[in-house]
Coordinates of C-alpha atoms and ligand atoms in Angstrom, one line a residue:
X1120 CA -14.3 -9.1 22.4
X1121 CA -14.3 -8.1 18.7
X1122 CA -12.7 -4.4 18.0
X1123 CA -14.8 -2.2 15.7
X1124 CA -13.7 -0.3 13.0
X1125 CA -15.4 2.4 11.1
X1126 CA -14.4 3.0 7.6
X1127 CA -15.5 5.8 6.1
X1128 CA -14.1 5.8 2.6
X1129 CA -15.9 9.4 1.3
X1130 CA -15.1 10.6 -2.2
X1131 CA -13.2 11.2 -4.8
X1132 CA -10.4 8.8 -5.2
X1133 CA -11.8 7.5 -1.8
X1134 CA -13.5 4.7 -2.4
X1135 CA -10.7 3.3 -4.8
X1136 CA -8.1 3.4 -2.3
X1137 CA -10.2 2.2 0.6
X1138 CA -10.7 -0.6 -0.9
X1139 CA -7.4 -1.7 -1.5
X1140 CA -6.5 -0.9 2.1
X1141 CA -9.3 -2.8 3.6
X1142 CA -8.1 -5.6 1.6
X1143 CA -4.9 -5.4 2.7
X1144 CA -6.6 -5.0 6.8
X1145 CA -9.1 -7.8 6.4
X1146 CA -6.0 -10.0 5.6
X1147 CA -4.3 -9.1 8.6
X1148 CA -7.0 -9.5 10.4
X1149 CA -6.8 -13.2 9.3
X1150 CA -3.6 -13.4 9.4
X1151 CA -2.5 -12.6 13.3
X1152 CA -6.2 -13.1 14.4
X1153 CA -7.2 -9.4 15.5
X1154 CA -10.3 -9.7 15.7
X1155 CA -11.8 -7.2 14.1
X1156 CA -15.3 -6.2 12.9
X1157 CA -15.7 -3.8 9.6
X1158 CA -18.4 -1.7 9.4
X1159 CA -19.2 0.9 6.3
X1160 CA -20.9 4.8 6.6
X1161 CA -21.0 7.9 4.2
X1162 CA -19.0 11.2 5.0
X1163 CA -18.5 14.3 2.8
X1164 CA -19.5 14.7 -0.6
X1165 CA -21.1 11.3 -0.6
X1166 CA -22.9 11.8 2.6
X1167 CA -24.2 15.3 1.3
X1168 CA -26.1 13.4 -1.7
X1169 CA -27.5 11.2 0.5
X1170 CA -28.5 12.9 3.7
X1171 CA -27.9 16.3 3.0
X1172 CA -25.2 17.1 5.5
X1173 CA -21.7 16.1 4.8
X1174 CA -22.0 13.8 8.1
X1175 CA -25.2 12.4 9.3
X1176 CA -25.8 12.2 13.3
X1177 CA -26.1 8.6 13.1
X1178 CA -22.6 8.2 11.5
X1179 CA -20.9 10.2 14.2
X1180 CA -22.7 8.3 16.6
X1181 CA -21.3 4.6 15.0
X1182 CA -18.0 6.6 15.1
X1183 CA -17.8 6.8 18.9
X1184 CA -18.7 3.8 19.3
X1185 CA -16.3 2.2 17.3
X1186 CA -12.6 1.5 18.6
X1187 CA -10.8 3.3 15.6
X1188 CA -12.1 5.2 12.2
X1189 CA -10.2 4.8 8.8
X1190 CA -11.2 7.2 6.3
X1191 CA -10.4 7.8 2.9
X1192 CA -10.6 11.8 1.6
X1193 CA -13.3 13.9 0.9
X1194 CA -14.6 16.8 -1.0
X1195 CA -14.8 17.8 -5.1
X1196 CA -16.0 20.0 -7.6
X1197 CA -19.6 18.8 -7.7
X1198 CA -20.3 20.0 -3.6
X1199 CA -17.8 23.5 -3.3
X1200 CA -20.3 25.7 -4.6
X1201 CA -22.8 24.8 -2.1
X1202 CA -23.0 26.8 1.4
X1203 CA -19.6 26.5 3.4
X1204 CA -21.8 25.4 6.4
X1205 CA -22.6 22.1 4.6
X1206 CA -19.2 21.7 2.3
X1207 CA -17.9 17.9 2.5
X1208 CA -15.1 19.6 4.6
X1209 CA -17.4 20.4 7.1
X1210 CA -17.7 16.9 8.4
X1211 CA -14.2 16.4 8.3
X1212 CA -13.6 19.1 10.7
X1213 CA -16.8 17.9 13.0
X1214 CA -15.7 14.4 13.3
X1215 CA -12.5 15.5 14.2
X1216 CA -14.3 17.8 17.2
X1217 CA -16.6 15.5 17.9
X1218 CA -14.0 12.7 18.4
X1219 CA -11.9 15.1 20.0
X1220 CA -8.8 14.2 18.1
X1221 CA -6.9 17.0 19.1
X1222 CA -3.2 14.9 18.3
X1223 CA -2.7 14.5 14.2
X1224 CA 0.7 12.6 13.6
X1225 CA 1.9 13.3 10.1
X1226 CA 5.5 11.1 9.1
X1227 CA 7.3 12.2 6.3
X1228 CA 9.1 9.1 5.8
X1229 CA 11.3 9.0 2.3
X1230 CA 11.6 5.3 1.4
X1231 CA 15.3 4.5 0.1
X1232 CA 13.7 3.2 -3.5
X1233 CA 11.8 6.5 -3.8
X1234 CA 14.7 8.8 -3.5
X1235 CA 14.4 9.6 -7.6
X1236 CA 11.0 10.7 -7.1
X1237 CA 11.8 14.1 -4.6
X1238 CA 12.2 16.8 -6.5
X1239 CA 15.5 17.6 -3.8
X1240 CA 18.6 16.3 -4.3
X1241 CA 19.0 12.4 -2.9
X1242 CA 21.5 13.4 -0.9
X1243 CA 19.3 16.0 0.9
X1244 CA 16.4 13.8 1.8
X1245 CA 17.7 10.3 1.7
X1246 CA 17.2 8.6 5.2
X1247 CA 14.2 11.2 5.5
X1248 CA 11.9 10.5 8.4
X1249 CA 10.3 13.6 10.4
X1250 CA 7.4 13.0 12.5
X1251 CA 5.0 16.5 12.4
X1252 CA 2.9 16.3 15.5
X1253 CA -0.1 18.8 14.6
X1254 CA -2.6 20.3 17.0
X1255 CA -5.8 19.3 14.8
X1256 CA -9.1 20.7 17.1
X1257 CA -8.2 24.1 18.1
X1258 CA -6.5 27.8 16.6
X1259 CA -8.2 29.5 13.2
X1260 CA -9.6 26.9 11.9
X1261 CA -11.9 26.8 15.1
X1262 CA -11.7 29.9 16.7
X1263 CA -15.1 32.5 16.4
X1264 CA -15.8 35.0 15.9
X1265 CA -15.7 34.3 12.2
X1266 CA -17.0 35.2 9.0
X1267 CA -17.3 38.2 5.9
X1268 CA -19.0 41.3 7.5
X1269 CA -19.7 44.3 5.5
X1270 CA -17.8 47.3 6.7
X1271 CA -19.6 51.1 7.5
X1272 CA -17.4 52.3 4.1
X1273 CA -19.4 49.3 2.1
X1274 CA -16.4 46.9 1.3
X1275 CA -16.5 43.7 2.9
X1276 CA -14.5 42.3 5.2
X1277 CA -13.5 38.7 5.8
X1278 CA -12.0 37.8 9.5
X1279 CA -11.0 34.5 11.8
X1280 CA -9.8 34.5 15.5
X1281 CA -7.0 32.3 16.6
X1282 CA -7.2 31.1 20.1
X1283 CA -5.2 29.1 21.7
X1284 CA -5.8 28.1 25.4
X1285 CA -3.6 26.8 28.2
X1286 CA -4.9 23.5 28.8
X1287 CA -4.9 22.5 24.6
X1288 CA -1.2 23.9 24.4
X1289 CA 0.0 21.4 27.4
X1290 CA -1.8 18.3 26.1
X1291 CA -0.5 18.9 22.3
X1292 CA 3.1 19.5 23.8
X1293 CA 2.9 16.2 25.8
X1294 CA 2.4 14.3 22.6
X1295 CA 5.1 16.3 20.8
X1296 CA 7.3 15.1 23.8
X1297 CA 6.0 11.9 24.4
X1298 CA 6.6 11.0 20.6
X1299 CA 10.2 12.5 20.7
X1300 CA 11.1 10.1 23.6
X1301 CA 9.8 7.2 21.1
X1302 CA 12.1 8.6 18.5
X1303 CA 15.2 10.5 18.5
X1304 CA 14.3 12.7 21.6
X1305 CA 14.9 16.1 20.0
X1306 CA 11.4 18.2 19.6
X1307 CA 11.3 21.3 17.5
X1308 CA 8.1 23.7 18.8
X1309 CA 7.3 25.8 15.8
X1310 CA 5.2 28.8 16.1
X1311 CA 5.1 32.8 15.0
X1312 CA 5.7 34.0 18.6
X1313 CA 7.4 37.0 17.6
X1314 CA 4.1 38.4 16.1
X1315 CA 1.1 36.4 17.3
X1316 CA 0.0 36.7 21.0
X1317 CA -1.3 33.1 20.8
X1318 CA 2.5 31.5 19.6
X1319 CA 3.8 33.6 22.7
X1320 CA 1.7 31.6 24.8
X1321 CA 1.9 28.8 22.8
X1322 CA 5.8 29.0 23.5
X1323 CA 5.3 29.9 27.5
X1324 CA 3.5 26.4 27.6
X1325 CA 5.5 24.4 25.5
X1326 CA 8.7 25.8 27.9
X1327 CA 7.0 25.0 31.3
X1328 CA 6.1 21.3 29.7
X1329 CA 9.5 20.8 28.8
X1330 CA 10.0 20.5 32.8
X1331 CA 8.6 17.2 33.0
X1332 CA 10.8 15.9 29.8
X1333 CA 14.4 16.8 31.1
X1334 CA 15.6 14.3 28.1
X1335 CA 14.1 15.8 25.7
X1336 CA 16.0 18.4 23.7
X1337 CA 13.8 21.2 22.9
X1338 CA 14.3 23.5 20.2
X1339 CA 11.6 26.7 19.0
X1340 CA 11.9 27.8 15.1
X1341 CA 9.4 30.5 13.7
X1342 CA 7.0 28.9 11.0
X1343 CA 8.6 31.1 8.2
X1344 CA 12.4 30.1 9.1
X1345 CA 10.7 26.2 9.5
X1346 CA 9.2 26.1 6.0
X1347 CA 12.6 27.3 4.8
X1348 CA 14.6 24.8 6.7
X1349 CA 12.3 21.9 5.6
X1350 CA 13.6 22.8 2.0
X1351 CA 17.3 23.5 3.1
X1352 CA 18.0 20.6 5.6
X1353 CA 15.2 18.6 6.4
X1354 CA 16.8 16.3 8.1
X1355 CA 18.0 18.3 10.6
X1356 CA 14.0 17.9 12.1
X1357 CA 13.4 14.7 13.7
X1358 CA 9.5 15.4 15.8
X1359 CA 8.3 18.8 15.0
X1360 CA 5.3 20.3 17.1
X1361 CA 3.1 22.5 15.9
X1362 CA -0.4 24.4 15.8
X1363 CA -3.7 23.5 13.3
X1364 CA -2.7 25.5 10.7
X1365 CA 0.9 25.8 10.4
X1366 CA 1.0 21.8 10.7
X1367 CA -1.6 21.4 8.1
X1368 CA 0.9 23.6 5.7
X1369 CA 4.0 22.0 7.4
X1370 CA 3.3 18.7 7.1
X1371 CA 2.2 19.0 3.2
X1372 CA 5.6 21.0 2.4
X1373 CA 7.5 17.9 4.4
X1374 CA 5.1 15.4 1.8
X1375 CA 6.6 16.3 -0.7
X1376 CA 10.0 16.0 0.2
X1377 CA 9.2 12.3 0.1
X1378 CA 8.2 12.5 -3.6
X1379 CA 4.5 12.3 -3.2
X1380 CA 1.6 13.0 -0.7
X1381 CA -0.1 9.2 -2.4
X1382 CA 2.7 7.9 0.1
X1383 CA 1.7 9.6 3.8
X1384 CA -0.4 8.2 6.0
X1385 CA -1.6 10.0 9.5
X1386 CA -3.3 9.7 12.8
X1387 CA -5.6 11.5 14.9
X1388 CA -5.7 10.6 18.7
X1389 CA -8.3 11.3 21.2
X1390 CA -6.2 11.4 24.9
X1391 CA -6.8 7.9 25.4
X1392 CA -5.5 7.2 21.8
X1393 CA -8.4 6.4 20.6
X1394 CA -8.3 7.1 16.9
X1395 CA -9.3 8.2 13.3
X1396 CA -6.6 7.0 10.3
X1397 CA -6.4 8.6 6.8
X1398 CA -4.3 9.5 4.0
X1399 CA -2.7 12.5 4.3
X1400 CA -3.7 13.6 0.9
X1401 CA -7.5 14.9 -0.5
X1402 CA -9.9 13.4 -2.9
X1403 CA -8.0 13.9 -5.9
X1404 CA -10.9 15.0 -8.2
X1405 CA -8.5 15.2 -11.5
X1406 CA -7.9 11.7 -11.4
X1407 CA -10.8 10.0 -9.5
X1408 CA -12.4 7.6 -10.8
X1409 CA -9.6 6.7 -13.3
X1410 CA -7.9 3.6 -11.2
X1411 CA -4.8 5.2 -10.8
X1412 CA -4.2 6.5 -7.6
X1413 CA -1.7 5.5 -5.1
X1414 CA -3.5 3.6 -2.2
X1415 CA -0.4 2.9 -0.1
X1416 CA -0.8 6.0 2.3
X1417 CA -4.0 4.8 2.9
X1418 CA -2.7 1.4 3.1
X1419 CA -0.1 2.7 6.0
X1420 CA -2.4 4.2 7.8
X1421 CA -3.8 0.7 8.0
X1422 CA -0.4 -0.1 9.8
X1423 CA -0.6 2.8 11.9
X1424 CA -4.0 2.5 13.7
X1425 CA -2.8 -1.2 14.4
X1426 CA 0.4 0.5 16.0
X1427 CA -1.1 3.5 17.8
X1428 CA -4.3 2.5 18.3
X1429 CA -4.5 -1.4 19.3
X1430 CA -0.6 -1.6 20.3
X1431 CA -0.6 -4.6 17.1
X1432 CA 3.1 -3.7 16.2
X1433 CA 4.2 -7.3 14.7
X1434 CA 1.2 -7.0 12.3
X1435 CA 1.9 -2.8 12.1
X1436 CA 5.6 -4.0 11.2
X1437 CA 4.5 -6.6 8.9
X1438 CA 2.5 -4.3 6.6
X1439 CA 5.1 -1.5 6.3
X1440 CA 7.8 -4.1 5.7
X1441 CA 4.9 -5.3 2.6
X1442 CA 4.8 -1.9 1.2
X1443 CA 8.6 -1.7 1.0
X1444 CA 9.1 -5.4 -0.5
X1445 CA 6.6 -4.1 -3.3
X1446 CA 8.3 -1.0 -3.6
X1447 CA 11.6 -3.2 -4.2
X1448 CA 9.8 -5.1 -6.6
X1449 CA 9.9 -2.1 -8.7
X1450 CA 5.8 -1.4 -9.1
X1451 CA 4.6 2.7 -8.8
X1452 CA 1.2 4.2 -9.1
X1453 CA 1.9 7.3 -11.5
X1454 CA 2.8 10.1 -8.5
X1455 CA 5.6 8.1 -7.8
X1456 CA 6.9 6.3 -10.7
X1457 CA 10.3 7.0 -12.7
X1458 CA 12.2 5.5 -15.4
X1459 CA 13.2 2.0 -15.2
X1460 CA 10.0 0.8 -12.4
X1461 CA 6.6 -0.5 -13.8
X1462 CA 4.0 1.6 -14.2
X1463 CA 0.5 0.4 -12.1
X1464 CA -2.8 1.3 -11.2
X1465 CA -4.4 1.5 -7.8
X1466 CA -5.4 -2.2 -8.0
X1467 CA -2.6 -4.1 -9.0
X1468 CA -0.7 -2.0 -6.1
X1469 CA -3.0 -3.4 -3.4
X1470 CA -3.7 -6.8 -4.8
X1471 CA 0.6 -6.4 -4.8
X1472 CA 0.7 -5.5 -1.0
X1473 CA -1.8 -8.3 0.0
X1474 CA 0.6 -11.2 -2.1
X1475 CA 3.7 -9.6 -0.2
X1476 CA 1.7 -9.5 3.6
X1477 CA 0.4 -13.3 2.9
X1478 CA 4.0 -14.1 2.0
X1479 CA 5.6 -12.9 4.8
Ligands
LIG2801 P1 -5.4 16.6 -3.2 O1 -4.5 16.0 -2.1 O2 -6.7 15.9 -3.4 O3 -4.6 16.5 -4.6 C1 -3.4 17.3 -4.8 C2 -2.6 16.6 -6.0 O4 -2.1 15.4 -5.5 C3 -3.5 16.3 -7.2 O5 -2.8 16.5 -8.3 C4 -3.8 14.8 -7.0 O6 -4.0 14.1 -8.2 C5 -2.5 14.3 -6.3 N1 -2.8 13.2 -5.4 C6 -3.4 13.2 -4.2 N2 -3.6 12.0 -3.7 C7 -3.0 11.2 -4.5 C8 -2.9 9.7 -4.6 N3 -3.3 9.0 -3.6 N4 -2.3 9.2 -5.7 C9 -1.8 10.0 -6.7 N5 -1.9 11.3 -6.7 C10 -2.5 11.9 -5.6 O7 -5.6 18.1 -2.9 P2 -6.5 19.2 -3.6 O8 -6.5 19.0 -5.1 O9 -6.1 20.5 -3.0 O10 -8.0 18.9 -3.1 C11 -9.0 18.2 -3.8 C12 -10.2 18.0 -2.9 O11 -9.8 17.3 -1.7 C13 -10.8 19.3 -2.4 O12 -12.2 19.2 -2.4 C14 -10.2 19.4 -1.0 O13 -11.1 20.2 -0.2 C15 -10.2 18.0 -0.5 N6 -9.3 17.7 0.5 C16 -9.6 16.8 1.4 C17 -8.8 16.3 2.4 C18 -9.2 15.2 3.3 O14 -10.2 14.6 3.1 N7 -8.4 15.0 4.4 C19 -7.5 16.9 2.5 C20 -7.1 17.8 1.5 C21 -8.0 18.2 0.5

């Protein structure tokens, strides 16, 4: 039976990278014979223009139905002055729900032939690959009460709720465990328990979980010491778990160690792994529409819903090892170029991965 996939290429820079990665999926699909179906919807800004709300009920709807998302970025200047309830963000953050994609993996992976383009010193980040495993449905970017309220004294107030139940603690830890038993097994739980009530919990949970993964070496670092030590000695981190919004800060800090966020791909898992891939990065309005943005962290998260998704690692393996043979070849989009490599544009980068997959 065929395996649908949504793709949902939204705005901005968007549509220009999607393309290149569907290219780059509809020749693997070819290629090992995966059998999959493509299918095209509207979400965020462009959704807005056409139905008024940054994601229309029919588009969820195809969503669920289909075995795996891919989606592009969304958001831009033209929709943030309309009412937050409708921003393109909006969407994001309901398909997410919806879905229930509660488990957002986030590598920071530093490829050797990028090492000029970190702003750290080589020898800090080269050999650089972290895996941030980010609670993605639950805390303050969910949590009500919520809102501005005008106090009695006449100045107003703005004010967000963090919650963080049992039950959504244990399953996030489980995939920061179950990840760290793929990888290195060391997990670092990062969290502010020695102010926030929720990170106390948050660290009760994560302890009593760690019962079940006696191979596992569990460590706990508060977020502020965490952001520090991403700059200091990154590579001291192999799977870091975390809450919604210290993850979402986390994981772009860790981006950059890399050189550029045009280079991160992501995942979000429902508990049966079904899932939604995308970029790490946003719509890029300053240089939309100008055929210059990187498409390859859209192009690995091509690789990784055939890896966490479908369990397609020979064809997950082939793409990555694409990516890297162009990178060796010496072409960079602008976020990631440096003296002595050719400059291209979003295109020629795609239309390069695509000659280095048939190749292989
Ligand atoms: P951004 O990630 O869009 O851009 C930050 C910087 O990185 C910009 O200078 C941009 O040019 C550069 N950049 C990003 N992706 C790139 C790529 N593939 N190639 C080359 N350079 C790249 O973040 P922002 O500027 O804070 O947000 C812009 C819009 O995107 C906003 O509307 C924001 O709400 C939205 N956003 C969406 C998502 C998402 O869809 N998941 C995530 C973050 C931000």
């Amino acid at each position: 039976m065929s395996k649908q996939i949504l793709i949902l290429p939204g705005d901005g820079i968007g549509p220009e990278i999607m393309a290149e990665a569907v290219k780059v999926l509809e020749l693997a699909n070819d290629k090992y014979q995966l059998g999959f179906e493509l299918s095209h919807d509207l979400i965020g800004g462009s959704a807005i223009d056409q139905h008024g709300v940054p994601l229309a009920d029919e588009t969820l709807a195809r969503a669920r139905a289909a075995d795996a998302v891919l989606l592009g970025a969304v958001g831009g200047p033209k929709w943030d002055k309309l009412d937050r309830s409708i921003r393109p963000e909006k969407g994001l953050l309901k398909i997410r729900s919806e879905l229930k994609l509660f488990a957002n993996l986030r590598p920071a992976i530093l490829y050797p032939q990028l090492a000029e383009a970190s702003t750290l010193k080589p020898e800090v980040v080269s050999g650089l690959d972290i895996l941030i495993v980010r609670e993605l449905t639950g805390g303050i970017y969910f949590g009500a009460p919520r809102g501005i309220r005008t106090l009695d004294n006449g100045e107003r107030e703005g004010y967000n709720t963090l919650p963080y139940s049992e039950s959504e603690i244990r399953r996030i830890a489980r995939a920061g465990f179950d990840m760290a038993r793929l990888r290195s097994k060391k997990l670092c739980s990062v969290d502010k328990a020695n102010v926030l009530e929720a990170s106390q919990l948050w660290r009760e949970v994560v302890e009593e979980v760690a019962k079940d993964y006696p191979d596992v070496e569990l460590s706990h670092m508060y977020v502020d010491n965490a952001a520090m030590q991403l700059v200091k000695a990154p590579k001291q981190f192999d799977v870091i778990v975390t809450e919604n919004m210290f993850g979402d800060i986390l994981s772009d800090q860790a981006s950059m160690l890399t050189g550029s966020i045009g280079m991160l791909p992501s995942a979000s898992l429902d508990i049966n792994n079904k899932g939604m891939y995308e970029p790490c990065h946003g719509s890029a309005p300053d240089i939309a529409g100008q055929g210059i943005a990187n498409p390859l962290a859209t192009i690995l998260s091509v690789s990784m819903m055939l890896r966490y998704s479908f369990n397609l690692t020979a064809a997950a393996d082939a793409i990555e090892k694409a990516v890297s043979l162009v990178l060796d070849q010496g072409l960079r989009t602008g976020d990631i170029w440096s003296a002595g490599n050719a400059k291209v544009g979003t295109q020629e980068m795609g239309d390069a991965v695509v000659a280095a997959l048939r190749n292989l």
